[in-house]
Amino acid sequence: MNHTAWVGLGSNLDGPGAQVRTALDELAALPETRLEAASPLFFSAPQGGPPQPVYVNAVARLRTALSPGALLEALLAIEARHGRRRTERNAPRTLDLDLLLYDAERIDTPALTLPHPRMHVRRFVLEPLLAIDPEAEIPGLGPVARIAAACEDPPLTRVA
């Protein structure tokens, strides 16, 4: 388990808090993977798409021996078990798992882009990431703390 990966979690359907908590357990159970840290859960307003409920978001830090591609496939399988349906962009969802960072790798393939291409403009990613990794950096963009300070998204509310 010699790689560090950060995964963004989000849900706004079918008990979003429970969906995210269960997904964290499933991340911890992945083969050759250890859940090192999980952020608190945060509420965030939906961005784009049809009218929909608020989201519950978190970020997890994993230590893994899985390759980026194998980890992405595992994330997609967890989403499918939670009933994730990909209908339209920014649609409500039972579970969304995004591979945000994998070590300091930069990957740009049709299946996977790392760092995640929109993470630097999403407070619902930046704030939970800072909660577990205050010194985190986005390869090619710099410190997450500086990026979050400039983010124009509305503030998040921590789930009680």
Short mmCIF file of N, CA and C in Angstrom, two decimals:
data_model
loop_
_atom_site.label_atom_id
_atom_site.label_comp_id
_atom_site.label_asym_id
_atom_site.label_seq_id
_atom_site.Cartn_x
_atom_site.Cartn_y
_atom_site.Cartn_z
N MET A 1 0.85 -1.18 0.00
CA MET A 1 0.00 0.00 0.00
C MET A 1 0.90 1.24 0.00
N ASN A 2 1.40 1.55 -1.15
CA ASN A 2 2.39 2.62 -1.21
C ASN A 2 1.92 3.85 -1.97
N HIS A 3 0.63 3.99 -2.21
CA HIS A 3 0.11 5.17 -2.89
C HIS A 3 -0.95 5.83 -2.00
N THR A 4 -1.03 7.15 -2.11
CA THR A 4 -2.07 7.90 -1.40
C THR A 4 -3.05 8.43 -2.42
N ALA A 5 -4.32 8.21 -2.15
CA ALA A 5 -5.39 8.69 -3.04
C ALA A 5 -6.42 9.42 -2.20
N TRP A 6 -7.01 10.46 -2.78
CA TRP A 6 -8.06 11.21 -2.13
C TRP A 6 -9.32 11.05 -2.96
N VAL A 7 -10.43 10.74 -2.29
CA VAL A 7 -11.70 10.47 -2.95
C VAL A 7 -12.75 11.44 -2.40
N GLY A 8 -13.46 12.10 -3.30
CA GLY A 8 -14.58 12.95 -2.92
C GLY A 8 -15.85 12.12 -2.91
N LEU A 9 -16.68 12.30 -1.89
CA LEU A 9 -17.94 11.58 -1.75
C LEU A 9 -19.08 12.59 -1.69
N GLY A 10 -20.19 12.27 -2.35
CA GLY A 10 -21.35 13.13 -2.29
C GLY A 10 -22.63 12.36 -2.54
N SER A 11 -23.72 12.83 -1.91
CA SER A 11 -25.03 12.21 -2.09
C SER A 11 -26.09 13.24 -1.75
N ASN A 12 -27.22 13.16 -2.47
CA ASN A 12 -28.37 13.98 -2.08
C ASN A 12 -29.70 13.25 -2.23
N LEU A 13 -29.64 11.92 -2.29
CA LEU A 13 -30.85 11.10 -2.39
C LEU A 13 -30.79 9.93 -1.41
N ASP A 14 -31.97 9.47 -0.99
CA ASP A 14 -32.10 8.22 -0.21
C ASP A 14 -31.22 8.21 1.04
N GLY A 15 -31.35 9.22 1.88
CA GLY A 15 -30.57 9.28 3.11
C GLY A 15 -29.12 9.60 2.84
N PRO A 16 -28.83 10.81 2.35
CA PRO A 16 -27.47 11.15 1.92
C PRO A 16 -26.38 10.91 2.96
N GLY A 17 -26.64 11.26 4.22
CA GLY A 17 -25.62 11.03 5.24
C GLY A 17 -25.29 9.56 5.39
N ALA A 18 -26.32 8.72 5.39
CA ALA A 18 -26.10 7.27 5.49
C ALA A 18 -25.39 6.74 4.25
N GLN A 19 -25.74 7.27 3.09
CA GLN A 19 -25.07 6.84 1.85
C GLN A 19 -23.56 7.10 1.94
N VAL A 20 -23.20 8.30 2.38
CA VAL A 20 -21.78 8.66 2.46
C VAL A 20 -21.08 7.84 3.54
N ARG A 21 -21.70 7.67 4.69
CA ARG A 21 -21.07 6.88 5.76
C ARG A 21 -20.86 5.42 5.32
N THR A 22 -21.86 4.85 4.66
CA THR A 22 -21.72 3.47 4.17
C THR A 22 -20.62 3.38 3.13
N ALA A 23 -20.55 4.37 2.25
CA ALA A 23 -19.50 4.37 1.22
C ALA A 23 -18.12 4.46 1.85
N LEU A 24 -17.97 5.21 2.93
CA LEU A 24 -16.68 5.26 3.63
C LEU A 24 -16.29 3.87 4.14
N ASP A 25 -17.25 3.14 4.68
CA ASP A 25 -16.99 1.76 5.12
C ASP A 25 -16.57 0.89 3.94
N GLU A 26 -17.22 1.09 2.80
CA GLU A 26 -16.88 0.30 1.62
C GLU A 26 -15.50 0.65 1.08
N LEU A 27 -15.12 1.92 1.16
CA LEU A 27 -13.75 2.30 0.76
C LEU A 27 -12.74 1.61 1.66
N ALA A 28 -13.03 1.57 2.96
CA ALA A 28 -12.13 0.92 3.91
C ALA A 28 -11.99 -0.57 3.64
N ALA A 29 -12.99 -1.17 3.01
CA ALA A 29 -12.97 -2.62 2.75
C ALA A 29 -12.39 -2.99 1.39
N LEU A 30 -11.97 -1.99 0.60
CA LEU A 30 -11.40 -2.31 -0.71
C LEU A 30 -10.13 -3.13 -0.55
N PRO A 31 -9.86 -4.06 -1.48
CA PRO A 31 -8.64 -4.86 -1.38
C PRO A 31 -7.39 -3.98 -1.47
N GLU A 32 -6.38 -4.37 -0.74
CA GLU A 32 -5.08 -3.69 -0.77
C GLU A 32 -5.21 -2.19 -0.50
N THR A 33 -6.17 -1.83 0.34
CA THR A 33 -6.46 -0.42 0.60
C THR A 33 -6.79 -0.22 2.07
N ARG A 34 -6.35 0.91 2.62
CA ARG A 34 -6.66 1.27 3.99
C ARG A 34 -7.22 2.70 3.99
N LEU A 35 -8.32 2.90 4.68
CA LEU A 35 -8.87 4.24 4.86
C LEU A 35 -8.04 4.92 5.94
N GLU A 36 -7.28 5.95 5.58
CA GLU A 36 -6.42 6.65 6.54
C GLU A 36 -7.15 7.77 7.26
N ALA A 37 -8.02 8.46 6.55
CA ALA A 37 -8.73 9.59 7.17
C ALA A 37 -10.00 9.87 6.39
N ALA A 38 -10.99 10.37 7.12
CA ALA A 38 -12.24 10.81 6.49
C ALA A 38 -12.60 12.16 7.11
N SER A 39 -12.99 13.08 6.26
CA SER A 39 -13.38 14.41 6.74
C SER A 39 -14.72 14.33 7.45
N PRO A 40 -15.05 15.39 8.18
CA PRO A 40 -16.44 15.51 8.63
C PRO A 40 -17.36 15.58 7.41
N LEU A 41 -18.63 15.36 7.63
CA LEU A 41 -19.62 15.50 6.57
C LEU A 41 -20.08 16.96 6.52
N PHE A 42 -20.30 17.46 5.31
CA PHE A 42 -20.73 18.83 5.10
C PHE A 42 -21.96 18.86 4.21
N PHE A 43 -22.86 19.81 4.47
CA PHE A 43 -23.95 20.10 3.54
C PHE A 43 -23.44 21.09 2.50
N SER A 44 -23.87 20.90 1.25
CA SER A 44 -23.54 21.89 0.22
C SER A 44 -24.72 22.03 -0.72
N ALA A 45 -24.85 23.23 -1.28
CA ALA A 45 -25.92 23.51 -2.22
C ALA A 45 -25.63 22.84 -3.55
N PRO A 46 -26.65 22.33 -4.25
CA PRO A 46 -26.43 21.76 -5.57
C PRO A 46 -25.92 22.84 -6.53
N GLN A 47 -25.09 22.41 -7.48
CA GLN A 47 -24.55 23.33 -8.47
C GLN A 47 -24.99 22.88 -9.85
N GLY A 48 -25.83 23.66 -10.48
CA GLY A 48 -26.31 23.30 -11.81
C GLY A 48 -27.33 22.17 -11.74
N GLY A 49 -27.79 21.77 -12.90
CA GLY A 49 -28.74 20.67 -12.98
C GLY A 49 -30.14 21.09 -12.58
N PRO A 50 -31.04 20.13 -12.51
CA PRO A 50 -32.44 20.41 -12.16
C PRO A 50 -32.55 20.77 -10.67
N PRO A 51 -33.69 21.34 -10.24
CA PRO A 51 -33.91 21.58 -8.81
C PRO A 51 -33.76 20.26 -8.05
N GLN A 52 -33.07 20.33 -6.90
CA GLN A 52 -32.78 19.10 -6.16
C GLN A 52 -32.40 19.42 -4.72
N PRO A 53 -32.41 18.37 -3.86
CA PRO A 53 -32.06 18.57 -2.46
C PRO A 53 -30.57 18.92 -2.29
N VAL A 54 -30.25 19.42 -1.08
CA VAL A 54 -28.85 19.70 -0.76
C VAL A 54 -28.05 18.40 -0.72
N TYR A 55 -26.75 18.55 -0.86
CA TYR A 55 -25.83 17.40 -0.84
C TYR A 55 -25.19 17.25 0.52
N VAL A 56 -24.77 16.03 0.80
CA VAL A 56 -23.85 15.74 1.89
C VAL A 56 -22.55 15.33 1.21
N ASN A 57 -21.44 15.99 1.60
CA ASN A 57 -20.14 15.74 0.98
C ASN A 57 -19.08 15.42 2.03
N ALA A 58 -18.06 14.71 1.59
CA ALA A 58 -16.90 14.40 2.43
C ALA A 58 -15.73 14.08 1.50
N VAL A 59 -14.55 13.99 2.09
CA VAL A 59 -13.36 13.54 1.36
C VAL A 59 -12.68 12.48 2.21
N ALA A 60 -12.19 11.43 1.56
CA ALA A 60 -11.46 10.35 2.22
C ALA A 60 -10.04 10.29 1.67
N ARG A 61 -9.10 9.96 2.57
CA ARG A 61 -7.72 9.71 2.14
C ARG A 61 -7.44 8.22 2.31
N LEU A 62 -7.00 7.60 1.24
CA LEU A 62 -6.72 6.17 1.22
C LEU A 62 -5.24 5.91 1.01
N ARG A 63 -4.75 4.82 1.59
CA ARG A 63 -3.46 4.24 1.22
C ARG A 63 -3.81 2.99 0.44
N THR A 64 -3.24 2.84 -0.74
CA THR A 64 -3.65 1.73 -1.60
C THR A 64 -2.51 1.21 -2.46
N ALA A 65 -2.62 -0.05 -2.81
CA ALA A 65 -1.73 -0.64 -3.80
C ALA A 65 -2.42 -0.72 -5.15
N LEU A 66 -3.71 -0.34 -5.20
CA LEU A 66 -4.45 -0.35 -6.47
C LEU A 66 -3.91 0.74 -7.39
N SER A 67 -3.89 0.46 -8.67
CA SER A 67 -3.52 1.47 -9.66
C SER A 67 -4.65 2.50 -9.74
N PRO A 68 -4.38 3.67 -10.32
CA PRO A 68 -5.46 4.64 -10.48
C PRO A 68 -6.66 4.06 -11.24
N GLY A 69 -6.41 3.32 -12.29
CA GLY A 69 -7.50 2.73 -13.07
C GLY A 69 -8.30 1.71 -12.28
N ALA A 70 -7.59 0.85 -11.53
CA ALA A 70 -8.28 -0.16 -10.72
C ALA A 70 -9.07 0.50 -9.60
N LEU A 71 -8.53 1.56 -9.01
CA LEU A 71 -9.26 2.27 -7.96
C LEU A 71 -10.51 2.94 -8.54
N LEU A 72 -10.39 3.54 -9.70
CA LEU A 72 -11.56 4.15 -10.35
C LEU A 72 -12.65 3.10 -10.60
N GLU A 73 -12.27 1.93 -11.09
CA GLU A 73 -13.25 0.86 -11.32
C GLU A 73 -13.92 0.45 -10.01
N ALA A 74 -13.16 0.38 -8.93
CA ALA A 74 -13.73 0.03 -7.63
C ALA A 74 -14.72 1.10 -7.17
N LEU A 75 -14.41 2.37 -7.41
CA LEU A 75 -15.31 3.45 -7.04
C LEU A 75 -16.61 3.37 -7.84
N LEU A 76 -16.50 3.10 -9.12
CA LEU A 76 -17.69 2.96 -9.96
C LEU A 76 -18.56 1.79 -9.51
N ALA A 77 -17.93 0.71 -9.06
CA ALA A 77 -18.68 -0.45 -8.57
C ALA A 77 -19.43 -0.10 -7.28
N ILE A 78 -18.80 0.66 -6.39
CA ILE A 78 -19.48 1.09 -5.17
C ILE A 78 -20.67 1.97 -5.53
N GLU A 79 -20.48 2.92 -6.44
CA GLU A 79 -21.60 3.76 -6.88
C GLU A 79 -22.75 2.92 -7.40
N ALA A 80 -22.45 1.92 -8.21
CA ALA A 80 -23.48 1.06 -8.79
C ALA A 80 -24.24 0.32 -7.69
N ARG A 81 -23.54 -0.16 -6.67
CA ARG A 81 -24.20 -0.86 -5.56
C ARG A 81 -25.15 0.07 -4.80
N HIS A 82 -24.87 1.35 -4.85
CA HIS A 82 -25.74 2.34 -4.19
C HIS A 82 -26.86 2.83 -5.11
N GLY A 83 -26.97 2.24 -6.28
CA GLY A 83 -28.05 2.60 -7.19
C GLY A 83 -27.78 3.84 -8.02
N ARG A 84 -26.52 4.20 -8.19
CA ARG A 84 -26.18 5.40 -8.98
C ARG A 84 -26.63 5.22 -10.42
N ARG A 85 -27.36 6.19 -10.92
CA ARG A 85 -27.80 6.22 -12.31
C ARG A 85 -27.26 7.49 -12.94
N ARG A 86 -26.63 7.38 -14.07
CA ARG A 86 -26.08 8.54 -14.77
C ARG A 86 -27.08 8.94 -15.86
N THR A 87 -27.93 9.90 -15.51
CA THR A 87 -28.98 10.32 -16.44
C THR A 87 -28.59 11.61 -17.15
N GLU A 88 -28.45 12.69 -16.40
CA GLU A 88 -28.04 13.97 -16.98
C GLU A 88 -26.97 14.60 -16.11
N ARG A 89 -26.22 15.50 -16.67
CA ARG A 89 -25.15 16.17 -15.94
C ARG A 89 -25.73 16.92 -14.74
N ASN A 90 -25.05 16.79 -13.60
CA ASN A 90 -25.44 17.45 -12.35
C ASN A 90 -26.81 17.02 -11.83
N ALA A 91 -27.26 15.84 -12.21
CA ALA A 91 -28.54 15.32 -11.72
C ALA A 91 -28.38 14.87 -10.27
N PRO A 92 -29.49 14.79 -9.52
CA PRO A 92 -29.41 14.24 -8.16
C PRO A 92 -28.84 12.82 -8.21
N ARG A 93 -28.22 12.40 -7.11
CA ARG A 93 -27.61 11.07 -7.11
C ARG A 93 -27.59 10.45 -5.72
N THR A 94 -27.69 9.14 -5.72
CA THR A 94 -27.58 8.42 -4.45
C THR A 94 -26.15 8.47 -3.95
N LEU A 95 -25.18 8.38 -4.86
CA LEU A 95 -23.77 8.41 -4.44
C LEU A 95 -22.91 8.82 -5.62
N ASP A 96 -21.99 9.72 -5.34
CA ASP A 96 -21.00 10.14 -6.32
C ASP A 96 -19.64 9.99 -5.67
N LEU A 97 -18.75 9.23 -6.29
CA LEU A 97 -17.39 9.06 -5.80
C LEU A 97 -16.44 9.55 -6.89
N ASP A 98 -15.64 10.54 -6.56
CA ASP A 98 -14.68 11.10 -7.51
C ASP A 98 -13.26 10.86 -7.02
N LEU A 99 -12.44 10.26 -7.87
CA LEU A 99 -11.02 10.15 -7.58
C LEU A 99 -10.42 11.53 -7.83
N LEU A 100 -10.03 12.20 -6.75
CA LEU A 100 -9.56 13.58 -6.83
C LEU A 100 -8.07 13.67 -7.12
N LEU A 101 -7.29 12.94 -6.35
CA LEU A 101 -5.83 12.95 -6.45
C LEU A 101 -5.31 11.55 -6.22
N TYR A 102 -4.20 11.24 -6.86
CA TYR A 102 -3.51 9.96 -6.65
C TYR A 102 -2.03 10.30 -6.63
N ASP A 103 -1.45 10.26 -5.41
CA ASP A 103 -0.10 10.78 -5.21
C ASP A 103 -0.06 12.18 -5.84
N ALA A 104 0.99 12.47 -6.58
CA ALA A 104 1.07 13.76 -7.28
C ALA A 104 0.94 13.54 -8.78
N GLU A 105 0.31 12.42 -9.14
CA GLU A 105 0.22 12.06 -10.56
C GLU A 105 -0.68 13.00 -11.34
N ARG A 106 -0.31 13.16 -12.59
CA ARG A 106 -1.14 13.88 -13.56
C ARG A 106 -1.46 12.89 -14.67
N ILE A 107 -2.74 12.64 -14.86
CA ILE A 107 -3.21 11.68 -15.86
C ILE A 107 -4.29 12.36 -16.67
N ASP A 108 -4.26 12.15 -17.97
CA ASP A 108 -5.31 12.70 -18.83
C ASP A 108 -5.62 11.68 -19.91
N THR A 109 -6.60 10.83 -19.61
CA THR A 109 -7.06 9.82 -20.56
C THR A 109 -8.57 9.99 -20.71
N PRO A 110 -9.17 9.33 -21.70
CA PRO A 110 -10.64 9.43 -21.82
C PRO A 110 -11.37 8.93 -20.57
N ALA A 111 -10.79 7.99 -19.84
CA ALA A 111 -11.45 7.41 -18.67
C ALA A 111 -11.15 8.15 -17.37
N LEU A 112 -10.01 8.83 -17.29
CA LEU A 112 -9.59 9.38 -16.01
C LEU A 112 -8.71 10.61 -16.21
N THR A 113 -9.04 11.67 -15.47
CA THR A 113 -8.22 12.87 -15.44
C THR A 113 -7.85 13.15 -14.00
N LEU A 114 -6.56 13.25 -13.74
CA LEU A 114 -6.04 13.59 -12.41
C LEU A 114 -5.02 14.70 -12.53
N PRO A 115 -5.05 15.66 -11.62
CA PRO A 115 -6.06 15.83 -10.60
C PRO A 115 -7.45 16.00 -11.21
N HIS A 116 -8.47 15.77 -10.38
CA HIS A 116 -9.84 15.92 -10.88
C HIS A 116 -9.97 17.32 -11.48
N PRO A 117 -10.51 17.42 -12.69
CA PRO A 117 -10.46 18.69 -13.42
C PRO A 117 -11.24 19.86 -12.84
N ARG A 118 -12.17 19.62 -11.94
CA ARG A 118 -12.94 20.74 -11.38
C ARG A 118 -12.80 20.87 -9.87
N MET A 119 -11.93 20.08 -9.28
CA MET A 119 -11.84 20.10 -7.81
C MET A 119 -11.41 21.45 -7.27
N HIS A 120 -10.64 22.20 -8.03
CA HIS A 120 -10.10 23.48 -7.55
C HIS A 120 -11.14 24.60 -7.51
N VAL A 121 -12.34 24.36 -8.06
CA VAL A 121 -13.39 25.38 -8.03
C VAL A 121 -14.61 24.91 -7.22
N ARG A 122 -14.44 23.86 -6.46
CA ARG A 122 -15.55 23.28 -5.71
C ARG A 122 -15.25 23.30 -4.21
N ARG A 123 -15.91 24.22 -3.52
CA ARG A 123 -15.71 24.30 -2.06
C ARG A 123 -16.09 22.97 -1.40
N PHE A 124 -17.08 22.26 -1.95
CA PHE A 124 -17.51 20.99 -1.34
C PHE A 124 -16.44 19.91 -1.45
N VAL A 125 -15.39 20.15 -2.22
CA VAL A 125 -14.21 19.28 -2.26
C VAL A 125 -13.09 19.90 -1.42
N LEU A 126 -12.83 21.17 -1.63
CA LEU A 126 -11.68 21.83 -1.01
C LEU A 126 -11.77 21.85 0.52
N GLU A 127 -12.93 22.22 1.06
CA GLU A 127 -13.05 22.34 2.51
C GLU A 127 -12.92 21.00 3.23
N PRO A 128 -13.61 19.94 2.76
CA PRO A 128 -13.39 18.64 3.41
C PRO A 128 -11.95 18.13 3.24
N LEU A 129 -11.33 18.41 2.10
CA LEU A 129 -9.94 18.00 1.89
C LEU A 129 -9.03 18.69 2.89
N LEU A 130 -9.23 19.98 3.09
CA LEU A 130 -8.42 20.71 4.07
C LEU A 130 -8.64 20.20 5.48
N ALA A 131 -9.83 19.71 5.78
CA ALA A 131 -10.11 19.20 7.13
C ALA A 131 -9.23 18.00 7.48
N ILE A 132 -8.82 17.22 6.49
CA ILE A 132 -7.97 16.06 6.78
C ILE A 132 -6.52 16.26 6.33
N ASP A 133 -6.28 17.19 5.42
CA ASP A 133 -4.93 17.43 4.91
C ASP A 133 -4.70 18.93 4.73
N PRO A 134 -4.44 19.66 5.82
CA PRO A 134 -4.28 21.11 5.72
C PRO A 134 -3.11 21.55 4.83
N GLU A 135 -2.17 20.67 4.59
CA GLU A 135 -1.01 21.00 3.75
C GLU A 135 -1.14 20.45 2.33
N ALA A 136 -2.30 19.94 1.98
CA ALA A 136 -2.50 19.32 0.66
C ALA A 136 -2.23 20.30 -0.47
N GLU A 137 -1.76 19.74 -1.58
CA GLU A 137 -1.53 20.52 -2.79
C GLU A 137 -2.17 19.82 -3.97
N ILE A 138 -2.61 20.62 -4.92
CA ILE A 138 -3.12 20.09 -6.18
C ILE A 138 -1.99 20.22 -7.19
N PRO A 139 -1.49 19.11 -7.72
CA PRO A 139 -0.38 19.18 -8.68
C PRO A 139 -0.69 20.17 -9.81
N GLY A 140 0.25 21.07 -10.02
CA GLY A 140 0.12 22.06 -11.08
C GLY A 140 -0.63 23.32 -10.66
N LEU A 141 -1.31 23.28 -9.51
CA LEU A 141 -2.09 24.44 -9.07
C LEU A 141 -1.64 25.01 -7.73
N GLY A 142 -1.07 24.18 -6.88
CA GLY A 142 -0.55 24.68 -5.62
C GLY A 142 -1.34 24.26 -4.40
N PRO A 143 -1.10 24.99 -3.27
CA PRO A 143 -1.70 24.62 -1.99
C PRO A 143 -3.23 24.75 -2.00
N VAL A 144 -3.89 23.73 -1.48
CA VAL A 144 -5.35 23.73 -1.41
C VAL A 144 -5.84 24.88 -0.54
N ALA A 145 -5.11 25.21 0.53
CA ALA A 145 -5.54 26.31 1.40
C ALA A 145 -5.63 27.62 0.63
N ARG A 146 -4.67 27.90 -0.22
CA ARG A 146 -4.69 29.13 -1.02
C ARG A 146 -5.82 29.09 -2.03
N ILE A 147 -6.01 27.93 -2.66
CA ILE A 147 -7.07 27.78 -3.67
C ILE A 147 -8.45 27.94 -3.01
N ALA A 148 -8.63 27.33 -1.83
CA ALA A 148 -9.91 27.42 -1.13
C ALA A 148 -10.21 28.85 -0.71
N ALA A 149 -9.19 29.59 -0.31
CA ALA A 149 -9.40 30.98 0.11
C ALA A 149 -9.92 31.84 -1.04
N ALA A 150 -9.61 31.46 -2.26
CA ALA A 150 -10.06 32.23 -3.43
C ALA A 150 -11.35 31.68 -4.03
N CYS A 151 -11.85 30.55 -3.52
CA CYS A 151 -13.04 29.92 -4.09
C CYS A 151 -14.27 30.78 -3.84
N GLU A 152 -15.07 30.96 -4.87
CA GLU A 152 -16.25 31.82 -4.77
C GLU A 152 -17.53 31.08 -4.41
N ASP A 153 -17.48 29.76 -4.26
CA ASP A 153 -18.66 28.99 -3.86
C ASP A 153 -19.15 29.44 -2.48
N PRO A 154 -20.45 29.28 -2.22
CA PRO A 154 -20.96 29.62 -0.88
C PRO A 154 -20.35 28.71 0.17
N PRO A 155 -20.30 29.18 1.43
CA PRO A 155 -19.73 28.37 2.50
C PRO A 155 -20.53 27.10 2.74
N LEU A 156 -19.86 26.12 3.33
CA LEU A 156 -20.49 24.85 3.66
C LEU A 156 -20.95 24.88 5.12
N THR A 157 -21.89 24.00 5.41
CA THR A 157 -22.35 23.81 6.79
C THR A 157 -21.99 22.39 7.20
N ARG A 158 -21.38 22.25 8.35
CA ARG A 158 -21.00 20.93 8.84
C ARG A 158 -22.24 20.19 9.31
N VAL A 159 -22.35 18.91 8.95
CA VAL A 159 -23.45 18.07 9.39
C VAL A 159 -23.28 17.81 10.88
N ALA A 160 -24.34 17.96 11.64
CA ALA A 160 -24.27 17.78 13.11
C ALA A 160 -24.06 16.33 13.46
#
